[in-house]
Short mmCIF file of C-alpha atoms in Angstrom, two decimals:
data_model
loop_
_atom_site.label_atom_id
_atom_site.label_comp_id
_atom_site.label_asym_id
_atom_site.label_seq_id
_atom_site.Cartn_x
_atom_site.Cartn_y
_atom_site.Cartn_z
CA UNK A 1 20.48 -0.26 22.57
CA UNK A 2 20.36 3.77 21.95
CA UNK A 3 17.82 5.79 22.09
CA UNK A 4 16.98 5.88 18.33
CA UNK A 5 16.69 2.19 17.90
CA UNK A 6 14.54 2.39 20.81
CA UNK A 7 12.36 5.25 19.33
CA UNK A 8 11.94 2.56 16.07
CA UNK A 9 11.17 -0.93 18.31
CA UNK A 10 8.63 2.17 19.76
CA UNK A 11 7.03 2.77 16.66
CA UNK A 12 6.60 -0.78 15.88
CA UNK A 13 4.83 -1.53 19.21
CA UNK A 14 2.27 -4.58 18.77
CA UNK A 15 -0.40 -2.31 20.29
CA UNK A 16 -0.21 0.23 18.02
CA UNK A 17 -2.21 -2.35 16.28
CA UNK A 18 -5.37 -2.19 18.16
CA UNK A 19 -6.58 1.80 17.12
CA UNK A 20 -6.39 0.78 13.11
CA UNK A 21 -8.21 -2.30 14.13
CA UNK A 22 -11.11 -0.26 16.01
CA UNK A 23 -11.18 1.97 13.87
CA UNK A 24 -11.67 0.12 10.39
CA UNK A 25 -14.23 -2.09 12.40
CA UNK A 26 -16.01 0.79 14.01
CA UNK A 27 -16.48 1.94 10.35
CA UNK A 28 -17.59 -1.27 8.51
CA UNK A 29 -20.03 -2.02 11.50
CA UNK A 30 -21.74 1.13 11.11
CA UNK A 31 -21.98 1.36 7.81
CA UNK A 32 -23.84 -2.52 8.18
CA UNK A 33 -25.85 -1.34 11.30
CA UNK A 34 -26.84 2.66 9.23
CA UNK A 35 -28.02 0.44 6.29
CA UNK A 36 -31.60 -0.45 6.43
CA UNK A 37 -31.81 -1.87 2.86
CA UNK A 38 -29.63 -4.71 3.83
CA UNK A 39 -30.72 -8.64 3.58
CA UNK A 40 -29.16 -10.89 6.11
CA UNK A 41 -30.77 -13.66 5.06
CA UNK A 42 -29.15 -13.06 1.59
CA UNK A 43 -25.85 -12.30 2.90
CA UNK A 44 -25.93 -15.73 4.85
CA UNK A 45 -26.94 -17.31 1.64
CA UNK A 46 -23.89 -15.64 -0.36
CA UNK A 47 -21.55 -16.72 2.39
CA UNK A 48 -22.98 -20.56 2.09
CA UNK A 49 -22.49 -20.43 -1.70
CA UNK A 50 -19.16 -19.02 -1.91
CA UNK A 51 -16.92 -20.49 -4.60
CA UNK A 52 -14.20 -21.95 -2.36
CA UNK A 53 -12.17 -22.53 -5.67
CA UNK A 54 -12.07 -18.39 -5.72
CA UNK A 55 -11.02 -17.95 -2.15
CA UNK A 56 -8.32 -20.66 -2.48
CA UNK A 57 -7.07 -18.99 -5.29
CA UNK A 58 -7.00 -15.44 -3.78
CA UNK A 59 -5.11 -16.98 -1.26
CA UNK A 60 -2.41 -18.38 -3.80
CA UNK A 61 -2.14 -15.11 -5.54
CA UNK A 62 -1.38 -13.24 -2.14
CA UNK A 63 1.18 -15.99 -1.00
CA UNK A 64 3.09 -14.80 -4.80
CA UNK A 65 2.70 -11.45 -3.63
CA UNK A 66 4.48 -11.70 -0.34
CA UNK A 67 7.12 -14.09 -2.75
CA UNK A 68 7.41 -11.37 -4.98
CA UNK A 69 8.32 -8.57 -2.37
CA UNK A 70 10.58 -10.78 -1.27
CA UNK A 71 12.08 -11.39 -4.85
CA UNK A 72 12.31 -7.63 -5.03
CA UNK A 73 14.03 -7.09 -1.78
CA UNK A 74 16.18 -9.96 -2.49
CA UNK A 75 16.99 -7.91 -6.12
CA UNK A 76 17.67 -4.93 -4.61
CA UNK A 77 20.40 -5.76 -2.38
CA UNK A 78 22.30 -7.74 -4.61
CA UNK A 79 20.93 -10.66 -2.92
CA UNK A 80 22.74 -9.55 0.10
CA UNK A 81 19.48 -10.76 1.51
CA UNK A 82 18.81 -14.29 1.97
CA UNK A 83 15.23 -15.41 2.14
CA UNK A 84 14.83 -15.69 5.95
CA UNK A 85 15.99 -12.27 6.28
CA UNK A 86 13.74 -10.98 3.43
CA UNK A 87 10.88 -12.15 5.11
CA UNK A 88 11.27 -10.44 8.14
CA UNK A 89 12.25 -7.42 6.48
CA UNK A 90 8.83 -7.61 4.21
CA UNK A 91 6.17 -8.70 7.21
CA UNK A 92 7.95 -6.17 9.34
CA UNK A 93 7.63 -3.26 6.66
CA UNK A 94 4.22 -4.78 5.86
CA UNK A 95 3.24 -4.25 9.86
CA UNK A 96 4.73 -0.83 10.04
CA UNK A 97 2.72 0.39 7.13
CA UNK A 98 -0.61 -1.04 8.47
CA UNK A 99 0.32 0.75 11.91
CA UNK A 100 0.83 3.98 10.45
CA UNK A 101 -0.70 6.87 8.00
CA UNK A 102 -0.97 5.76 4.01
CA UNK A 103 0.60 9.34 3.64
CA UNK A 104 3.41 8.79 5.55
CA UNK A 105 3.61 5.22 5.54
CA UNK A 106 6.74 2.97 7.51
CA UNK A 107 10.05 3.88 5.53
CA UNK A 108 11.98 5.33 7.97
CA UNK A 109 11.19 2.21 10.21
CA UNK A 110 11.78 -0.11 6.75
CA UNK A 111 15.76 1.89 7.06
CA UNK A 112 16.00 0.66 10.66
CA UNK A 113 14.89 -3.05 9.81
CA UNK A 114 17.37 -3.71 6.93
CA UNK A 115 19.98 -2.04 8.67
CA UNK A 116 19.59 -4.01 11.58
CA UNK A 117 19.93 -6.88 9.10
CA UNK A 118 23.68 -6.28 7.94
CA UNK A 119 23.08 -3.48 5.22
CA UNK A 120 24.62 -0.50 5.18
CA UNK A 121 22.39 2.63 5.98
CA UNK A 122 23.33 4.39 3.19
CA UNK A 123 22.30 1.23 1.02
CA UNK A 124 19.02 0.67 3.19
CA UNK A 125 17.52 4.18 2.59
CA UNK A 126 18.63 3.87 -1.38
CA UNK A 127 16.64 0.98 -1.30
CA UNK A 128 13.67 2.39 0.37
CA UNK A 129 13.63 5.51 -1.08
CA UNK A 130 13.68 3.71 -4.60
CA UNK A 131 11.14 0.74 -3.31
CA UNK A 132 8.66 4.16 -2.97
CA UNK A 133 9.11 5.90 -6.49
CA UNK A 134 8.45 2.46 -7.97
CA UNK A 135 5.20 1.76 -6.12
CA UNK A 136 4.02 5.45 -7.08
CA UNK A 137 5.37 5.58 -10.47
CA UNK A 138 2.96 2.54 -11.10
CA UNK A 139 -0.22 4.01 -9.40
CA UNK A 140 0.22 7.09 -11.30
CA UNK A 141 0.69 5.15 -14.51
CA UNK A 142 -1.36 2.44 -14.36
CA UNK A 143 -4.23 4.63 -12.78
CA UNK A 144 -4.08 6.77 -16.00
CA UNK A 145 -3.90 3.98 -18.14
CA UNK A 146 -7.34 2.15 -16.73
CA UNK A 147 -8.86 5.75 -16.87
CA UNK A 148 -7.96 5.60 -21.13
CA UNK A 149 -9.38 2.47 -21.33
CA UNK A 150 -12.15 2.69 -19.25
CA UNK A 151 -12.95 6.37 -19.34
CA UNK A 152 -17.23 6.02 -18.95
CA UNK A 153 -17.34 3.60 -16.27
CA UNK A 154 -13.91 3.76 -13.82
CA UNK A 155 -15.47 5.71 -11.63
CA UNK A 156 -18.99 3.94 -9.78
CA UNK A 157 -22.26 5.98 -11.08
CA UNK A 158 -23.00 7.17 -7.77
CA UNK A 159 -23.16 10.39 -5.89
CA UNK A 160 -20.60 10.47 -3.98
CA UNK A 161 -19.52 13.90 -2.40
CA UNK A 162 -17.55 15.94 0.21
CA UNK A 163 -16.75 19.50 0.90
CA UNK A 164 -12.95 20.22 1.59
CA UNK A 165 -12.09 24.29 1.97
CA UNK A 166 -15.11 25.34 0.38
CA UNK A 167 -15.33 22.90 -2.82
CA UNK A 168 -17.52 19.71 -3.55
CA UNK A 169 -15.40 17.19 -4.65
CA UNK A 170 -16.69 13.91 -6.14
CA UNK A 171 -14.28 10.85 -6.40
CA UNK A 172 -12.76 12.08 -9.76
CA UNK A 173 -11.63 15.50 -8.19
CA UNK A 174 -10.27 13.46 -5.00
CA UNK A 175 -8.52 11.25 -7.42
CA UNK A 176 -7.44 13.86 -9.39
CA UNK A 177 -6.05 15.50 -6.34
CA UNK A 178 -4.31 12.56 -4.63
CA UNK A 179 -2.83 11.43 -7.80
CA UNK A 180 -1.53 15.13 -8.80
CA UNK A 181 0.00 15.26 -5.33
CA UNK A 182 1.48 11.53 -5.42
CA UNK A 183 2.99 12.46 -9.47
CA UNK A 184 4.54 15.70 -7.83
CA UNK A 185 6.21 13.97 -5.15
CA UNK A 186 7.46 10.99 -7.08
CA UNK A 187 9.08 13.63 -9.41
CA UNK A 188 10.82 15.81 -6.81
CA UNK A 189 12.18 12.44 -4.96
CA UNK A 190 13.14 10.91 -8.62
CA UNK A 191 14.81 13.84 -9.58
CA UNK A 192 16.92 14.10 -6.33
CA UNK A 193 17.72 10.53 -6.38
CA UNK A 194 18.78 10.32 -10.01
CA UNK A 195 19.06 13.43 -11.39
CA UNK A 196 20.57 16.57 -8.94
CA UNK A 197 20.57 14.84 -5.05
CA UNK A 198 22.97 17.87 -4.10
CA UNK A 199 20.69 20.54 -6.42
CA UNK A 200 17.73 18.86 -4.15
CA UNK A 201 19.54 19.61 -0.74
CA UNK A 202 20.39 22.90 -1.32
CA UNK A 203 16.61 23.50 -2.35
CA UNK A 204 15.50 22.02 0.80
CA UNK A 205 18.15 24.50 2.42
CA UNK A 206 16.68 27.32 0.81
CA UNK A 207 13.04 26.47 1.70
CA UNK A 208 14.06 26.51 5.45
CA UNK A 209 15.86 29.75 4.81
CA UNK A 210 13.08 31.66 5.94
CA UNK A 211 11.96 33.24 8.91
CA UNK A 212 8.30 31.12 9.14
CA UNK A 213 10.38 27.75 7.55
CA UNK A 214 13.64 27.77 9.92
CA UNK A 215 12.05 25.31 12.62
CA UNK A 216 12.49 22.89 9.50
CA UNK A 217 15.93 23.37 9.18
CA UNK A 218 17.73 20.62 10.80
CA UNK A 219 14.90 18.33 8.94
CA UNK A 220 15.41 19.33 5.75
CA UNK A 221 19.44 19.22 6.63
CA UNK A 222 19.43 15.53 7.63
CA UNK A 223 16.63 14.72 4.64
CA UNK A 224 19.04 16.30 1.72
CA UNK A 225 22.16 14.34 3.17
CA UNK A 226 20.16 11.61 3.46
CA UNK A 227 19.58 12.11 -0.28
CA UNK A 228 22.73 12.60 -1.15
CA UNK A 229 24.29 8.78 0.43
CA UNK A 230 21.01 7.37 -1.47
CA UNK A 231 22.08 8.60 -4.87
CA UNK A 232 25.12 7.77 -4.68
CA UNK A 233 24.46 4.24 -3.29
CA UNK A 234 22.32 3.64 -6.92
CA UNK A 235 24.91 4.56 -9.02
CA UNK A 236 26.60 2.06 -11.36
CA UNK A 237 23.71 -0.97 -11.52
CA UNK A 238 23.29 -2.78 -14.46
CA UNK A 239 20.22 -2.89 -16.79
CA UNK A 240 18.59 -6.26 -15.79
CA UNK A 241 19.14 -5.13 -12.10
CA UNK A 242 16.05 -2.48 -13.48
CA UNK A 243 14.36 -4.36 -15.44
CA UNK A 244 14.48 -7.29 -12.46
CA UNK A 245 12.97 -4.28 -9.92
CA UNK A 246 10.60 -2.93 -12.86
CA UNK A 247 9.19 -5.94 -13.28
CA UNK A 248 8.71 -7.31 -9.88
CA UNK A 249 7.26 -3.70 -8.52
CA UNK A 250 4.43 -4.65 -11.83
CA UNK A 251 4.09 -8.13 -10.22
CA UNK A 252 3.73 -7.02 -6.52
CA UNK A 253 0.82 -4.89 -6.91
CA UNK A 254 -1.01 -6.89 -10.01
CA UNK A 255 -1.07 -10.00 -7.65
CA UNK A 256 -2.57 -7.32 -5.05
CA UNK A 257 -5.50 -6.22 -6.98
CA UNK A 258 -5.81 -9.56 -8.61
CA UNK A 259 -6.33 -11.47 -5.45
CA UNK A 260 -9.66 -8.64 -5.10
CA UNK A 261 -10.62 -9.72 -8.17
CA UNK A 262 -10.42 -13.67 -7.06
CA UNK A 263 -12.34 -12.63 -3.74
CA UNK A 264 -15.19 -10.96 -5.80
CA UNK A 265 -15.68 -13.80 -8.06
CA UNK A 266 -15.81 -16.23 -5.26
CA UNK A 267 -19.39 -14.32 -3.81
CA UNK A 268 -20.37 -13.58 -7.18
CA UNK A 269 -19.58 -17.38 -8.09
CA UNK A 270 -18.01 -16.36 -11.20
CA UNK A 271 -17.34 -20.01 -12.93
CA UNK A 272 -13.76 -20.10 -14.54
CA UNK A 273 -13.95 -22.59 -17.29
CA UNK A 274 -17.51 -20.49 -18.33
CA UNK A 275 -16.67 -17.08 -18.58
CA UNK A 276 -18.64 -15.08 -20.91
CA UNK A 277 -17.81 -11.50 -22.28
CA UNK A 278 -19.15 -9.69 -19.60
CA UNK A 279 -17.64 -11.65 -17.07
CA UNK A 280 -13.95 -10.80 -18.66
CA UNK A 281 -15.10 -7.13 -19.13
CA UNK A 282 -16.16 -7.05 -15.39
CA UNK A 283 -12.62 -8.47 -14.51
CA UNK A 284 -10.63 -5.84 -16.33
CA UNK A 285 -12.60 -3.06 -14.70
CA UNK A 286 -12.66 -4.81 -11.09
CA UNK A 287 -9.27 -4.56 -11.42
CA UNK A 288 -8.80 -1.01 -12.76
CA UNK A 289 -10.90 0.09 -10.26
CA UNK A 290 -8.53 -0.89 -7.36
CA UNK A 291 -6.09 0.97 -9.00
CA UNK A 292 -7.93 4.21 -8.77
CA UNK A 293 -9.07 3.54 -5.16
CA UNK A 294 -6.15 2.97 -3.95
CA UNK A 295 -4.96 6.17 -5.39
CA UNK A 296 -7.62 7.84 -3.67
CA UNK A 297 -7.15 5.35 0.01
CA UNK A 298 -3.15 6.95 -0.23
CA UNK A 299 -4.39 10.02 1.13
CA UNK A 300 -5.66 8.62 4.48
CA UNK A 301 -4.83 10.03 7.62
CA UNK A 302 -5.59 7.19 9.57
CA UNK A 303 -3.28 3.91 9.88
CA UNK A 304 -3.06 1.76 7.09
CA UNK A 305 -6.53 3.57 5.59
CA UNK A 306 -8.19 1.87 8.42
CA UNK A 307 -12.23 3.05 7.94
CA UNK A 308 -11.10 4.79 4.72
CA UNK A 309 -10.58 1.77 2.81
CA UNK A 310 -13.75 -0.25 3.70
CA UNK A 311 -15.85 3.11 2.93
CA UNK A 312 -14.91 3.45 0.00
CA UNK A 313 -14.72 -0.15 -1.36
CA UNK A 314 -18.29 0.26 -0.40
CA UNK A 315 -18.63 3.20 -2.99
CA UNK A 316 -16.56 1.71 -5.95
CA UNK A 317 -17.74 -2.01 -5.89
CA UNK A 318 -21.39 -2.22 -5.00
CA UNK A 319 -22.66 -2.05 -8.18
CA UNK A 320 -21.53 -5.63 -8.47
CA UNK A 321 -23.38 -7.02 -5.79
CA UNK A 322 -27.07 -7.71 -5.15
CA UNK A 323 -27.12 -6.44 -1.79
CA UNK A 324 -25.37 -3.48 0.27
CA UNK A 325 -24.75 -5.67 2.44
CA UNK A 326 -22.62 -8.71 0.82
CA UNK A 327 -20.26 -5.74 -0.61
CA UNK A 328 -19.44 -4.78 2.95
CA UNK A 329 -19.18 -8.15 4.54
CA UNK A 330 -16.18 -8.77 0.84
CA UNK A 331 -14.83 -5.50 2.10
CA UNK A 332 -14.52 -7.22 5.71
CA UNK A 333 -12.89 -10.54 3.99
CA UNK A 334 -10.32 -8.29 2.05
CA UNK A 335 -9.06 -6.58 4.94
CA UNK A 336 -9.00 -9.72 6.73
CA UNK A 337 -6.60 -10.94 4.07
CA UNK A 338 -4.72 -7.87 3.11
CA UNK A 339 -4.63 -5.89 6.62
CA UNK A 340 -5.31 -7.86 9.61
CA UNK A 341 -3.07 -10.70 8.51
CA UNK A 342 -0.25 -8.59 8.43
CA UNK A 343 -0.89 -6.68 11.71
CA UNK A 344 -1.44 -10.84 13.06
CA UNK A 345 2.01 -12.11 11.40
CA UNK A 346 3.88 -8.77 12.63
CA UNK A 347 2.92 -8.68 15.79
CA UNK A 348 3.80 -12.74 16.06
CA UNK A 349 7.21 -12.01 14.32
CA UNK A 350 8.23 -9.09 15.77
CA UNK A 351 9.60 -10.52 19.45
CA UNK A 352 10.96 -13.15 17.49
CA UNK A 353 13.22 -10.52 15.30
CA UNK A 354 14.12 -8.36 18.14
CA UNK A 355 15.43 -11.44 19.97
CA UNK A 356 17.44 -12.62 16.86
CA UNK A 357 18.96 -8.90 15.80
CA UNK A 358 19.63 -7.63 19.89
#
């Protein structure tokens, strides 16, 4: 084994897992213990009369989300992947995303993973680098599209604020920030995969051309070669192989938000076969909201938005709840499902994928 592949089974450590653990804990446990307004007794009565028809059903629609990553992976690679080796390649991308920042997230260890599982690297970073302009192109999109439709009430009525270099920013101007920054990025990396990869090195050369930018050099070097193999690994596929990837990047995170949307009903015991106007209303904006936080939650410096996320599902979904409380102890379920699973399955798979691919 060399030293970079050791570097890589070092970044996916299973006790990297602990810190995002304490942390997003840490935070949701405070924010229960800071609260004085909250009601235990009613959050013991909301847990007793949870619709278990809701929290089934969240767990269906995750189990199709995992499928459909796997779909995607599968599509990607020509179905050079078979299923066994896409799930690996999914939990294990899945873990080294929840172990590391939202903004930097685990592609580079995502490269190492399905190279280590017969594809080419040139074809593995194509695939990753494409995998993230997909998954941003849809947050910017769809994040401006709820924000049409739902312009008065996306954002919770509440006053929310923090100070960052001298300006008060609510959540709209943090939204409008992270998603600026994500709509910039997805642009320079589209246009240097599909557009001018060689244009896009020699701008990266230039940038480190200076006398305060030069200790970049050999980074931006590698990263605009690196470019250049992903481009031309994309070159020549089909239209169904995009609309296949379209499609099943639209899937992936839908299911995501619409497994929240499952968990929510099941405390609010939200009954299926009664909905009434409101109820369908509150659906469509339950679900736009995610879309907006999770713009905001990409921003996180901490691992996998640990403490980020639960603060802020506090602040965009407790209108919806009769208690401060109840939101926070959803918040604590939807990690569970979306978060600590993963860390669970990755750590559990990981020896087992090291001792199949060394």
């Amino acid at each position: 084994m060399d030293t970079q592949e050791q570097k890589m089974l070092k970044n996916l450590s299973p006790t990297k897992m602990f810190l995002p653990i304490l942390v997003g804990l840490s935070v949701l446990f405070y924010m229960i213990w800071s609260d004085d307004s909250i009601n235990l007794d009613l959050i013991i009565e909301s847990l007793g009369n949870m619709n278990l028809f809701w929290v089934f059903l969240s767990f269906v629609v995750l189990f199709g989300r995992d499928i459909g990553y796997m779909y995607r992976i599968r599509t990607l690679t020509n179905n050079k992947l078979d299923w066994n080796a896409s799930f690996f390649v999914i939990m294990l991308w899945e873990f080294a995303s929840a172990i590391t920042p939202s903004v930097v997230g685990g592609t580079s260890v995502a490269v190492f993973i399905m190279n280590r599982e017969k594809i080419p690297f040139g074809k593995s970073l194509s695939f990753v680098m494409l995998t993230a302009i997909l998954d941003n192109m849809f947050f910017v999109v769809a994040s401006l599209l709820v924000i049409a439709l739902f312009p008065g009430s996306i954002f919770p009525s509440n006053d929310y604020s923090t100070d960052l270099l001298g300006f008060t920013l609510g959540l709209p101007q943090i939204f409008a920030v992270s998603v600026s920054l994500i709509a910039f990025y997805t642009a320079f990396m589209a246009w240097g995969l599909f557009i001018g990869p060689k244009s896009f090195k020699k701008f990266l050369w230039y940038l480190t051309s200076f006398s305060f930018t030069k200790r970049w050099r050999r980074m931006a070097v590698k990263s605009g070669n690196e470019m250049v193999v992903a481009s031309k690994e994309l070159k020549g596929h089909t239209s169904s192989y995009w609309v296949k990837v379209i499609l099943s990047t639209v899937f992936i995170w839908s299911a995501r938000y619409a497994m929240l949307n499952c968990l929510i009903n099941a405390f609010l015991q939200i009954d299926i076969f009664n909905l009434t106007t409101q109820d369908i209303l509150d659906q469509f904006l339950i679900f736009g909201r995610q879309i907006i936080m999770w713009i905001v939650m990409l921003i996180s410096p901490t691992p996998g938005s640990a403490g980020t996320a639960e603060y802020f599902f506090g602040e965009f979904f407790r209108e919806f709840f009769k208690d401060g409380g109840i939101v926070l102890v959803v918040a604590l379920f939807w990690r569970l499902f979306t978060y600590y699973t993963y860390l669970l399955i990755g750590a559990i798979v990981l020896p087992r994928w090291i001792q199949k691919r060394f």
